[in-house]
Coordinates of N, CA, C and O in Angstrom, one line a residue:
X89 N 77.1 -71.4 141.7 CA 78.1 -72.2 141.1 C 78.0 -72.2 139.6 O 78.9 -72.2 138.8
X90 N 77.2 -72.2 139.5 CA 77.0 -72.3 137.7 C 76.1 -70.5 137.3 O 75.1 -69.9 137.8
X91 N 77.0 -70.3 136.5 CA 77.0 -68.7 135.7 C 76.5 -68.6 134.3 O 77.0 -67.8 133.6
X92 N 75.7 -69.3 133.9 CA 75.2 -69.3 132.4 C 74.1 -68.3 132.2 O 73.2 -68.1 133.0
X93 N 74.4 -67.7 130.9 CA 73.6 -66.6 130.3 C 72.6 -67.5 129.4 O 73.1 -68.6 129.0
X94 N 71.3 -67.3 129.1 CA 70.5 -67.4 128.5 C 70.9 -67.9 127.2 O 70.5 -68.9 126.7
X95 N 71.9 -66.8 126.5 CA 72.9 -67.4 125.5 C 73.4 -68.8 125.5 O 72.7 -69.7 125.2
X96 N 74.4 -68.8 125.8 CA 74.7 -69.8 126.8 C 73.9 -71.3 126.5 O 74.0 -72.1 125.6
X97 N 73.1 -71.4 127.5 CA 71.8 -72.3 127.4 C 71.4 -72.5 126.6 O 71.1 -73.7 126.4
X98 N 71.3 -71.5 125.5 CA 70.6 -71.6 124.3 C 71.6 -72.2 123.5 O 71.3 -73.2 123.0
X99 N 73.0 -71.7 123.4 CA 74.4 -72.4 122.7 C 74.5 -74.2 123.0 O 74.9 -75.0 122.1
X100 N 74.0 -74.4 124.5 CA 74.5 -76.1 125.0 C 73.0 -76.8 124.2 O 73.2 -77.7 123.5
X101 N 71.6 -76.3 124.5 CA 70.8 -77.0 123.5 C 71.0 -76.7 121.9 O 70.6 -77.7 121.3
X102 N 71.5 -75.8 121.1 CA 71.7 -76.3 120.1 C 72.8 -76.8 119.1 O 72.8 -77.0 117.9
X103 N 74.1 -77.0 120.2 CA 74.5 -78.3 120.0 C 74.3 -79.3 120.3 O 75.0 -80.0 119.7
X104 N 73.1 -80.1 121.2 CA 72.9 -81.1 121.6 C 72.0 -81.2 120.1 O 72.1 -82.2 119.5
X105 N 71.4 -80.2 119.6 CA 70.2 -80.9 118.3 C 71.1 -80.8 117.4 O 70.8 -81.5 116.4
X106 N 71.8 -80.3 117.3 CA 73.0 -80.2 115.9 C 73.9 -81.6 116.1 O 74.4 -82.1 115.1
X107 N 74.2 -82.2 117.1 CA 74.6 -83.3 117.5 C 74.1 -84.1 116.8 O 74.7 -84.5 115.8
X108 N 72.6 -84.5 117.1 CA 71.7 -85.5 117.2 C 70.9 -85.8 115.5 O 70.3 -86.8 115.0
X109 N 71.4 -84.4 115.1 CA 70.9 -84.2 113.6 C 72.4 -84.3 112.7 O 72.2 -84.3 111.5
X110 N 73.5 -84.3 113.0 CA 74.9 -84.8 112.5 C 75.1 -86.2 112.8 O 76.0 -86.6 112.2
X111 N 74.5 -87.2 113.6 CA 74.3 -88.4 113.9 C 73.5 -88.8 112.9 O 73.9 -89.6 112.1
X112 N 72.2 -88.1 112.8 CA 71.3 -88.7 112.1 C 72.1 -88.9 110.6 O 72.1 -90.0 110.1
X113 N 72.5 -88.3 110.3 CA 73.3 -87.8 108.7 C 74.5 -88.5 108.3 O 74.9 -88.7 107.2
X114 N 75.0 -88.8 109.4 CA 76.5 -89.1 109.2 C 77.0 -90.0 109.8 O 78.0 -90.4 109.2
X115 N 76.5 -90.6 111.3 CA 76.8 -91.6 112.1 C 77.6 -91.5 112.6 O 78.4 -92.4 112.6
X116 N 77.9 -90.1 113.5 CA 79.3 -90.0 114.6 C 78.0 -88.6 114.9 O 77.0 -88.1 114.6
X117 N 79.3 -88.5 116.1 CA 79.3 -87.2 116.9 C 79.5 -86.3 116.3 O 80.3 -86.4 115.3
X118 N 78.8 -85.0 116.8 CA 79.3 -83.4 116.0 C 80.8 -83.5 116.8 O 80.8 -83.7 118.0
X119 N 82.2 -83.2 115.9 CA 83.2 -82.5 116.3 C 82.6 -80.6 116.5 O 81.8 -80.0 115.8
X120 N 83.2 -80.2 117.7 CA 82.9 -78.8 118.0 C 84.4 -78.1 118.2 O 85.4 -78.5 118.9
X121 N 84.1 -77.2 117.5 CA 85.2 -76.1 117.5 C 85.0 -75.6 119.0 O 84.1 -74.8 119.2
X122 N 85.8 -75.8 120.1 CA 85.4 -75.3 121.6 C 85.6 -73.6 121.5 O 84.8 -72.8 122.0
X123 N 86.7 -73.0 120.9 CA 87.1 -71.8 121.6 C 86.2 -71.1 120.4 O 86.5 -70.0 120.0
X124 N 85.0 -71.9 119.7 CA 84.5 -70.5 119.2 C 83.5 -70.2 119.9 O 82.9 -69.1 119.7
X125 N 82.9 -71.3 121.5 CA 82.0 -70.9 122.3 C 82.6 -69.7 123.6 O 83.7 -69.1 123.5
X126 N 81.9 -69.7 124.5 CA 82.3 -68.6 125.2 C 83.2 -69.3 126.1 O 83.5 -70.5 125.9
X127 N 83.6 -68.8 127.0 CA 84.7 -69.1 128.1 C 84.2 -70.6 129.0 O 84.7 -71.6 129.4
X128 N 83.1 -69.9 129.0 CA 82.2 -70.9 130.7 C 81.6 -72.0 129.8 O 81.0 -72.9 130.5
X129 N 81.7 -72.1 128.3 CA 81.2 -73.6 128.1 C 82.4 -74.2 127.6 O 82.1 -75.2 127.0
X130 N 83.9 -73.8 127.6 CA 84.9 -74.1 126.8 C 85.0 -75.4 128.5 O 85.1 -76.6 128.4
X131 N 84.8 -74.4 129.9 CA 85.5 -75.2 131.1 C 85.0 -76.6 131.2 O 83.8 -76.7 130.7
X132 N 85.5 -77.6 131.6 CA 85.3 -79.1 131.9 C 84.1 -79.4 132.7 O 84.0 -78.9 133.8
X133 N 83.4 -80.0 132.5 CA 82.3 -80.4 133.1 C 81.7 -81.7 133.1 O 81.8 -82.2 132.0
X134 N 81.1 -82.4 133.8 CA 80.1 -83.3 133.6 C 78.8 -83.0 133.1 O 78.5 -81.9 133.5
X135 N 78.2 -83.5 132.4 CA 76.7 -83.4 131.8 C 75.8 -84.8 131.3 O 76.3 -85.9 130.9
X136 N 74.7 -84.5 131.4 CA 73.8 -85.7 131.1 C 73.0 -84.9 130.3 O 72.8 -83.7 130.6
X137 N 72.4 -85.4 128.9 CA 71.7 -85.3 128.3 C 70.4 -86.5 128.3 O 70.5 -87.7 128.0
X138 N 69.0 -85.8 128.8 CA 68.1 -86.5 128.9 C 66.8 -86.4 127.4 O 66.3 -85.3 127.1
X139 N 66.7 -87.3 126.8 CA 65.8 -86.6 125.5 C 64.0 -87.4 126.1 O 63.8 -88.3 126.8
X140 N 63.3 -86.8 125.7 CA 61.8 -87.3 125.3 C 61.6 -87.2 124.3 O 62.3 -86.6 123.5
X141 N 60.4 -88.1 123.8 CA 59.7 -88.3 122.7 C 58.1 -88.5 122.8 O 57.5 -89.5 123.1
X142 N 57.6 -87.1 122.3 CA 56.1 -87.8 123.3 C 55.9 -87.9 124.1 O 55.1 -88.9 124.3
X143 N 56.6 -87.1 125.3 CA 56.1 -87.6 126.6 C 57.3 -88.2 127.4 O 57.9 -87.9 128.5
X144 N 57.3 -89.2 126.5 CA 57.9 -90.7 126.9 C 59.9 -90.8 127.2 O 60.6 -90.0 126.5
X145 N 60.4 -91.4 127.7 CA 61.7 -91.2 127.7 C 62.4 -91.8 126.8 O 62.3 -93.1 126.9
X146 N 63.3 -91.5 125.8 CA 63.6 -92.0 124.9 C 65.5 -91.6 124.8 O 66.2 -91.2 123.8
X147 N 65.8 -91.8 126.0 CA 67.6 -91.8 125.5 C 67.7 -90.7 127.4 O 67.1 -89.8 127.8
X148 N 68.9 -91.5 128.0 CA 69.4 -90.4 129.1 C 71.0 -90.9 128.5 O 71.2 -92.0 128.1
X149 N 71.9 -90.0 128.6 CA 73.4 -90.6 129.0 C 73.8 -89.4 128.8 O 73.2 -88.4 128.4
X150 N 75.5 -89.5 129.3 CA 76.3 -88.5 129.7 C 77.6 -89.2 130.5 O 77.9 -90.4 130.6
X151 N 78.3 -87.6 130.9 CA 79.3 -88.2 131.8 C 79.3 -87.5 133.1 O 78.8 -86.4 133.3
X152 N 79.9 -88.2 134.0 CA 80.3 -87.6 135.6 C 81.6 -87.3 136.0 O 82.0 -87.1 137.1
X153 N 82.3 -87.3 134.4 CA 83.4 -87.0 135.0 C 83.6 -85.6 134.1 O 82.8 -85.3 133.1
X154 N 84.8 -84.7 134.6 CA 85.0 -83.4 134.1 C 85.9 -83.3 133.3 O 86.6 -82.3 133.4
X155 N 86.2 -84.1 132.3 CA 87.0 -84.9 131.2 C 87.2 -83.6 130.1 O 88.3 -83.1 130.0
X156 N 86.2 -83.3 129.6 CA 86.6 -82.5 128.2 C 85.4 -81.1 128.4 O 84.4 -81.1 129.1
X157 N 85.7 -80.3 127.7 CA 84.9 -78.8 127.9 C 83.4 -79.0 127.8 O 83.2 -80.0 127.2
X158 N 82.3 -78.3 128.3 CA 81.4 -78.7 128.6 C 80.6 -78.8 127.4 O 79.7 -79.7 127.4
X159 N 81.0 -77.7 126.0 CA 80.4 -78.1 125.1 C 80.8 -79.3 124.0 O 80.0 -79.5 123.0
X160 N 81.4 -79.6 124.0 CA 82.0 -81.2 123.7 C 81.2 -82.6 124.3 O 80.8 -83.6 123.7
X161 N 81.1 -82.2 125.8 CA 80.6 -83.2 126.6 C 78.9 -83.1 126.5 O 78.1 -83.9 127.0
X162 N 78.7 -81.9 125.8 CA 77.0 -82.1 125.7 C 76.8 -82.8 124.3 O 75.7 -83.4 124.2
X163 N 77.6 -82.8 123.2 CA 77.5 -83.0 122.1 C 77.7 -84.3 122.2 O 76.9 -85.2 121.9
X164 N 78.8 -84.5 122.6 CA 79.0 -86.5 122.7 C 77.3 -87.2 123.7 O 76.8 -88.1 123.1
X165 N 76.8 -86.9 124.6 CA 76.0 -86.8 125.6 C 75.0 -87.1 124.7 O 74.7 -88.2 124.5
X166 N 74.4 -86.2 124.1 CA 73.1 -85.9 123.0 C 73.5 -86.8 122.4 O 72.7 -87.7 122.6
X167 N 74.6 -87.3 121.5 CA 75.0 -88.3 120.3 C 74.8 -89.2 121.2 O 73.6 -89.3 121.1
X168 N 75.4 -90.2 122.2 CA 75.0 -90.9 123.0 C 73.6 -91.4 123.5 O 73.4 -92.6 123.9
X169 N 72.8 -90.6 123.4 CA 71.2 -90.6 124.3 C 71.1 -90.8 123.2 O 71.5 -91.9 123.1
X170 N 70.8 -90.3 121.7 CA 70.2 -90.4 120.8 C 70.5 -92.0 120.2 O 69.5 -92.7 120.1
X171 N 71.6 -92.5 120.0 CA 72.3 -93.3 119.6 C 72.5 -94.9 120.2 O 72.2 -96.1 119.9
X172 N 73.0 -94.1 121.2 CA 73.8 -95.3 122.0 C 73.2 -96.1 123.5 O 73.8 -96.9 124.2
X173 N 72.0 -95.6 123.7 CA 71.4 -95.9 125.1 C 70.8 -97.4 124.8 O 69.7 -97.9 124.3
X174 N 71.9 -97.9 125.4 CA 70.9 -99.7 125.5 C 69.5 -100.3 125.4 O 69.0 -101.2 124.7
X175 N 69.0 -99.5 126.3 CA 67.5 -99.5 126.6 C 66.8 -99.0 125.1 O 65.8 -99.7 125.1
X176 N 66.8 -98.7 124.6 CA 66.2 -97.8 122.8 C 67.0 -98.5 121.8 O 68.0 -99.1 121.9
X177 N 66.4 -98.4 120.9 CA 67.1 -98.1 119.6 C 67.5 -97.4 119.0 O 67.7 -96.3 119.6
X178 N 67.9 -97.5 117.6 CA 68.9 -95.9 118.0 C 68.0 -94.8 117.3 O 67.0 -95.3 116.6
X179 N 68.0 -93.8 117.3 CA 66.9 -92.6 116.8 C 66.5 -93.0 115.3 O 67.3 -93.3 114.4
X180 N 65.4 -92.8 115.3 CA 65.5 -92.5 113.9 C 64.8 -91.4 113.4 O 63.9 -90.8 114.1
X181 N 65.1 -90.8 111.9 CA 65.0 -89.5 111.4 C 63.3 -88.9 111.6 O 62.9 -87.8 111.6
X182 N 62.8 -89.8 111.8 CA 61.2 -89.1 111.9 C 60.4 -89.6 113.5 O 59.3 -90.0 113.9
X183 N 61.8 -89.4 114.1 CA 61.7 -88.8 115.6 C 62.1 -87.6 115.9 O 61.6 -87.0 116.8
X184 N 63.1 -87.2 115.2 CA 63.8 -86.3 115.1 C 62.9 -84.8 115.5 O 63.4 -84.1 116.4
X185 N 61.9 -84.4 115.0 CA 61.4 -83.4 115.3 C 60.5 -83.6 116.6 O 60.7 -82.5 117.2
X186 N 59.7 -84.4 117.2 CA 59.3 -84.5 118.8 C 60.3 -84.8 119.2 O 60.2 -85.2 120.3
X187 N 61.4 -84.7 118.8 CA 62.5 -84.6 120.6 C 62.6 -83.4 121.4 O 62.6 -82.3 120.9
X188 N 62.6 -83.8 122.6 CA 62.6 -82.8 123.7 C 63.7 -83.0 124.5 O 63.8 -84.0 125.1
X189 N 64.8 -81.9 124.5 CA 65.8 -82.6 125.0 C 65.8 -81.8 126.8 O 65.2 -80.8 127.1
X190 N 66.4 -82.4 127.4 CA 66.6 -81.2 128.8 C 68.1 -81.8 129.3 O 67.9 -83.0 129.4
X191 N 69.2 -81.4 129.5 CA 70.1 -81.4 129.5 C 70.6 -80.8 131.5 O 70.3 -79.7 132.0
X192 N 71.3 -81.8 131.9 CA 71.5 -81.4 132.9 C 73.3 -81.6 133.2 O 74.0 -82.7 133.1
X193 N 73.7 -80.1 133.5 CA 75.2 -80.5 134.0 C 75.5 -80.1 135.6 O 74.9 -79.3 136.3
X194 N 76.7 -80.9 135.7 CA 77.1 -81.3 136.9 C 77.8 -80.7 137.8 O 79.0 -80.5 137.6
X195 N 77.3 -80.3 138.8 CA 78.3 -80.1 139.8 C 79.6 -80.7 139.6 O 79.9 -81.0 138.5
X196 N 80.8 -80.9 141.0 CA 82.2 -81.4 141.0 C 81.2 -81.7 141.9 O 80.3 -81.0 142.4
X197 N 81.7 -83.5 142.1 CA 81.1 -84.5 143.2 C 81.5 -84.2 144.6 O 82.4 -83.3 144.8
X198 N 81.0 -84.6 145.4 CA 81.3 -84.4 146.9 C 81.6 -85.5 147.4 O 80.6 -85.8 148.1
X199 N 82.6 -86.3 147.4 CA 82.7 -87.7 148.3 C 81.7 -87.3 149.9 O 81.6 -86.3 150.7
X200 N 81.2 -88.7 149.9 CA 80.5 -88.7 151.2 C 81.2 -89.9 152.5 O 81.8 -90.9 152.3
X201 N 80.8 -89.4 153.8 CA 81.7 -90.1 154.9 C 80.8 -91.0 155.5 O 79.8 -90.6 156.1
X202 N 80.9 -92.3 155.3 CA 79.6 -93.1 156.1 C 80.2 -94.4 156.8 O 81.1 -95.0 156.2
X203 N 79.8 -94.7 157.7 CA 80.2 -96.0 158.1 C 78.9 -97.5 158.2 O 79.0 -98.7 158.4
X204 N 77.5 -96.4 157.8 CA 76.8 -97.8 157.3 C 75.6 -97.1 156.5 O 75.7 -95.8 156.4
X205 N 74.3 -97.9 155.8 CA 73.7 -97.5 155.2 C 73.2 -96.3 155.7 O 73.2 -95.2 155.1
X206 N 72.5 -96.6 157.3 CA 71.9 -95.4 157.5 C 72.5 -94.7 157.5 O 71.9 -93.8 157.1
X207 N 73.6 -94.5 157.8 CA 74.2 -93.0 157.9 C 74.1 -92.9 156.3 O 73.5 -91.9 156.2
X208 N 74.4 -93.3 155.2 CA 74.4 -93.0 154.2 C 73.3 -92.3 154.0 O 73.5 -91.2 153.5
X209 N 71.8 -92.8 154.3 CA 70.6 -92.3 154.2 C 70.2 -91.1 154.7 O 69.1 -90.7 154.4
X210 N 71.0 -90.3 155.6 CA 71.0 -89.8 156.2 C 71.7 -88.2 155.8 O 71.5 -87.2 156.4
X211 N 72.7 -88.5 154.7 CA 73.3 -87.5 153.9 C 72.8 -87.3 153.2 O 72.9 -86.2 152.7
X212 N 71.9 -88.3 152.4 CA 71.2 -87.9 151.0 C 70.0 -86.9 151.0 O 69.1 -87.2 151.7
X213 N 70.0 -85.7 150.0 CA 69.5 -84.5 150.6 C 68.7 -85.1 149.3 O 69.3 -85.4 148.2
X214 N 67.1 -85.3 149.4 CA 66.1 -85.8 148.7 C 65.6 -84.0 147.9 O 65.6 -82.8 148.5
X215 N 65.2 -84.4 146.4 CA 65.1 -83.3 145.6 C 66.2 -82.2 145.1 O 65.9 -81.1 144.5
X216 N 67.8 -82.6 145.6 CA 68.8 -81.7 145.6 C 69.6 -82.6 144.9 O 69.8 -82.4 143.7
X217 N 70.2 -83.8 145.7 CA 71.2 -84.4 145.2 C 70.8 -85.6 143.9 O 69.8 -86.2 143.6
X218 N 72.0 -85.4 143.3 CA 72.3 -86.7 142.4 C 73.2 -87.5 143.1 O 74.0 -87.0 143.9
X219 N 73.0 -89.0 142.9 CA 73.7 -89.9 143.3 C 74.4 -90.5 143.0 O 73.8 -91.0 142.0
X220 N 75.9 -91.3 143.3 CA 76.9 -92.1 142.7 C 77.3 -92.7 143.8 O 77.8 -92.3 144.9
X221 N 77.0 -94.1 143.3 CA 77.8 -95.5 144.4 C 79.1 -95.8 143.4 O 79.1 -95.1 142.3
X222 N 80.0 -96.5 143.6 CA 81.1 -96.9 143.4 C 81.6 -97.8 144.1 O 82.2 -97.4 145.2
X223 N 81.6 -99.3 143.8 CA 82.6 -100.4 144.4 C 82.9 -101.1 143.6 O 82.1 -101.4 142.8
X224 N 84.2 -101.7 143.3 CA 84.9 -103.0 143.1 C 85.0 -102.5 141.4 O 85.4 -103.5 140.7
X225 N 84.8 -101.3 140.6 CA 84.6 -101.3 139.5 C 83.4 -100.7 138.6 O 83.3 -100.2 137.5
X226 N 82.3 -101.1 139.8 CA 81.0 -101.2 139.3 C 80.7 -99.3 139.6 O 81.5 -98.6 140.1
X227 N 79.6 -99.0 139.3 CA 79.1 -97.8 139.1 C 78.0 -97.3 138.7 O 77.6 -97.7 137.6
X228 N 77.2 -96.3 139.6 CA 75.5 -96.4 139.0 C 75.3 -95.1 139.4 O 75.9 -94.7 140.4
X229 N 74.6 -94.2 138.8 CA 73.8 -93.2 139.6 C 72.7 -92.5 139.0 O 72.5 -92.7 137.8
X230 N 71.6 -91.5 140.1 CA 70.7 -91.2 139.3 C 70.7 -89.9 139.5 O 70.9 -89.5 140.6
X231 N 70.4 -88.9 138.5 CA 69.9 -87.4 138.4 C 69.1 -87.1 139.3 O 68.2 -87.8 139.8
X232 N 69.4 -85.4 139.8 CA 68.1 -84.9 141.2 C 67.3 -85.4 140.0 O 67.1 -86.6 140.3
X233 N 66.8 -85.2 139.2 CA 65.8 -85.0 138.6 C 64.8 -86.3 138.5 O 63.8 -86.3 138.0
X234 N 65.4 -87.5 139.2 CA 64.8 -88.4 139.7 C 63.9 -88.5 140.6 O 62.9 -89.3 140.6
X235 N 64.4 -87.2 141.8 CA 63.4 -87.3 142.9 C 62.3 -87.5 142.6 O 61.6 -88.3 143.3
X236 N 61.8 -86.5 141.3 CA 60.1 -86.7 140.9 C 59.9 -88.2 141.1 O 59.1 -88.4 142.0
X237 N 60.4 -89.4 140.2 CA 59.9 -90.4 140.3 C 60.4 -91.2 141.3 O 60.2 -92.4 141.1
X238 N 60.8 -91.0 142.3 CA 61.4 -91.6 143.2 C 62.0 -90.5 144.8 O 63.0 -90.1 145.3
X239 N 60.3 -90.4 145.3 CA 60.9 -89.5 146.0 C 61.5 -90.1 147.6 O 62.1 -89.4 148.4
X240 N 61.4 -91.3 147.7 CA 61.6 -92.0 149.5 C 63.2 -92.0 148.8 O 63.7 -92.1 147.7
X241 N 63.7 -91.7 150.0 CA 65.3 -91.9 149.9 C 65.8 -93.0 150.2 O 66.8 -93.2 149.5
X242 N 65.6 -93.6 150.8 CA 65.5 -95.3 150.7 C 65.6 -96.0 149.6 O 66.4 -96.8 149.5
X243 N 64.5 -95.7 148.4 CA 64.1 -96.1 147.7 C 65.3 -95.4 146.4 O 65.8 -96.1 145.6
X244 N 65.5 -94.3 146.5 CA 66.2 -93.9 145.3 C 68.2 -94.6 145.8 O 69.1 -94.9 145.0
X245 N 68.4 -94.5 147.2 CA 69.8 -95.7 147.3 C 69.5 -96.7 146.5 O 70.4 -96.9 145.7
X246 N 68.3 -97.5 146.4 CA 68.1 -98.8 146.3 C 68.2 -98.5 144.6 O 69.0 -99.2 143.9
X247 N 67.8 -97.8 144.2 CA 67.7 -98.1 142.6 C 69.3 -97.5 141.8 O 69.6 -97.7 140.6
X248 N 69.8 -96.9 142.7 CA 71.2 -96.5 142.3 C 71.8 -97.6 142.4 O 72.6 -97.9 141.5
X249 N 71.5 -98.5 143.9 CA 72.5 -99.8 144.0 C 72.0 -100.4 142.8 O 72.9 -100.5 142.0
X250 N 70.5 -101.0 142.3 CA 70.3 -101.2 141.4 C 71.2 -101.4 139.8 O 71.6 -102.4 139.1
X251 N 71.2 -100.0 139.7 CA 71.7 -99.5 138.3 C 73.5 -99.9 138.3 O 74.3 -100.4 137.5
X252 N 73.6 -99.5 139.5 CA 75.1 -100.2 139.3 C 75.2 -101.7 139.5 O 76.2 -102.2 140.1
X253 N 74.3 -102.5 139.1 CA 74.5 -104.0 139.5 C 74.3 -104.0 140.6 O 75.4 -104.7 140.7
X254 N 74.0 -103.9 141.6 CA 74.3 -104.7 143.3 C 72.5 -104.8 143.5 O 71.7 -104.1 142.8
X255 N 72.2 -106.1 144.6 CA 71.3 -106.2 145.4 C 70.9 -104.7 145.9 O 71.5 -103.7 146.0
X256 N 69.8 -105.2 146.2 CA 69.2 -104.1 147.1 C 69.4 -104.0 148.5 O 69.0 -103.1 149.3
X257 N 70.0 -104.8 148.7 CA 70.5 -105.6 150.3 C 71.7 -105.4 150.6 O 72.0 -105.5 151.7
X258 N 72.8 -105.1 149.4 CA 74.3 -105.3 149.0 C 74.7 -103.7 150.2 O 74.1 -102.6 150.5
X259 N 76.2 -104.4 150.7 CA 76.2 -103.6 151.4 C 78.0 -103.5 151.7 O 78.2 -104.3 152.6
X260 N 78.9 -102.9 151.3 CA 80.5 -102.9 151.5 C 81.1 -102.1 152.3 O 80.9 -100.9 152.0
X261 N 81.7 -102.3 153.3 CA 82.7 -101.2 153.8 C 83.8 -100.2 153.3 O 84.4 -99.2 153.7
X262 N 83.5 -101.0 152.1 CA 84.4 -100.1 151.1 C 83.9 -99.5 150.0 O 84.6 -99.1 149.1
X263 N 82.3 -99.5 150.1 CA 81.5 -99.0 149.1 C 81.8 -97.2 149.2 O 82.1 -96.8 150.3
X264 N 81.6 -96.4 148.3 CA 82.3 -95.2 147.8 C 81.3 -94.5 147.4 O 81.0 -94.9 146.3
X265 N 80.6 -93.6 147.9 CA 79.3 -92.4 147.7 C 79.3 -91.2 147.1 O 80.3 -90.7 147.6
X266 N 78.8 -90.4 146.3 CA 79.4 -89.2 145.8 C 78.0 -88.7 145.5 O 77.1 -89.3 145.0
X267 N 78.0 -87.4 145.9 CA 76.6 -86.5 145.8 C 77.3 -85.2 144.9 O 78.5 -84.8 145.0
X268 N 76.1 -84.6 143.9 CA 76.4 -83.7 143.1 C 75.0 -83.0 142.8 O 73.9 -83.6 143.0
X269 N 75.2 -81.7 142.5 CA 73.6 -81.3 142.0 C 74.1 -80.9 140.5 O 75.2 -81.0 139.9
X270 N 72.8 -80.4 140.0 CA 72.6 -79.8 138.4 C 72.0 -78.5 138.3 O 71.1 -77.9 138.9
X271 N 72.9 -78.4 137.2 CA 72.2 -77.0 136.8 C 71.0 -77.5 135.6 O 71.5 -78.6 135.5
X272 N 69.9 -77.5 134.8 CA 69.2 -78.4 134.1 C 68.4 -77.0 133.2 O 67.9 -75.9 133.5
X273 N 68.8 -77.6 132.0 CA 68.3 -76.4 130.6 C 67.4 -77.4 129.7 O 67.7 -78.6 129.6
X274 N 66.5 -76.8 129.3 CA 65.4 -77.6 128.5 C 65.0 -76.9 127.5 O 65.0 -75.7 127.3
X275 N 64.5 -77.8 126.7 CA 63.9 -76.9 125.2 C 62.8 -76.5 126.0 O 61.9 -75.9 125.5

């Protein structure tokens, strides 16, 4: 599904630090000229930009939806995590060199067919899938790259219901499932 050259890869991380270092400078997003990248990063995509610092996690965000060309979507993503993640403050300049960024983009979602939890639990493909609940508005999901910290599948529904606001208990007939994988590039 995903065709990326080494190039490529190397093109999506250093707009994410040319992002993050035009933020630092200037207080917006890098605007990107799309058609001077290659074809396959011009196409629409979802992506999440995850950064570290020391180790430690310091900024995830992105989008799931396939809205604007992929190298745009990593650039806003990176400006985002660096910036804009609730959880942090926003970067500052003598962070800037321990960041570690790893960038993961997205499959096209796969709506899933369930008529109760278990069956839900039962599609979720542990260490593969990323996950997305959807009801009433609300919205949560977590990266495969979660499995590490969260390997019971039980346990990673629960913290998706979590992230999108709902009980752990919370449970709709009209609640709305979507599994996706990643392709995932790292410094």
């Amino acid at each position: 599904m995903f065709s990326f050259t080494k190039n490529d890869e190397q093109d999506l991380l250093n707009i994410a630090h040319q992002s993050i270092e035009h933020g630092l400078q200037n207080g917006e997003c890098l605007k990107v000229n799309e058609v001077e990248y290659p074809a396959v990063l011009q196409q629409p995509h979802g992506a999440f930009t995850t950064l570290k610092c020391n180790g430690a996690l310091r900024g995830c965000k992105g989008s799931l939806e396939e809205a604007l060309p992929l190298i745009s979507t990593v650039a806003y993503s990176a400006y985002s995590s660096a910036f804009n993640d609730i959880r942090f403050p926003p970067l500052q300049p003598v962070e800037f060199a321990q960041l570690k960024i790893s960038l993961s983009v997205l499959s096209p979602k796969v709506k899933l067919s369930f008529s109760s939890e278990e069956e839900l639990i039962e599609q979720i493909q542990p260490d593969m899938d990323g996950l997305v609940l959807e009801y009433n508005g609300q919205r949560g999901t977590l990266l495969p790259s979660v499995w590490k910290m969260i390997p019971d599948t039980r346990e990673f529904l629960f913290t998706v219901k979590q992230k999108a606001g709902f009980d752990r208990d919370f449970w709709a007939e009209d609640l709305q499932a979507y599994r996706y994988t990643t392709h995932t590039i790292q410094d």
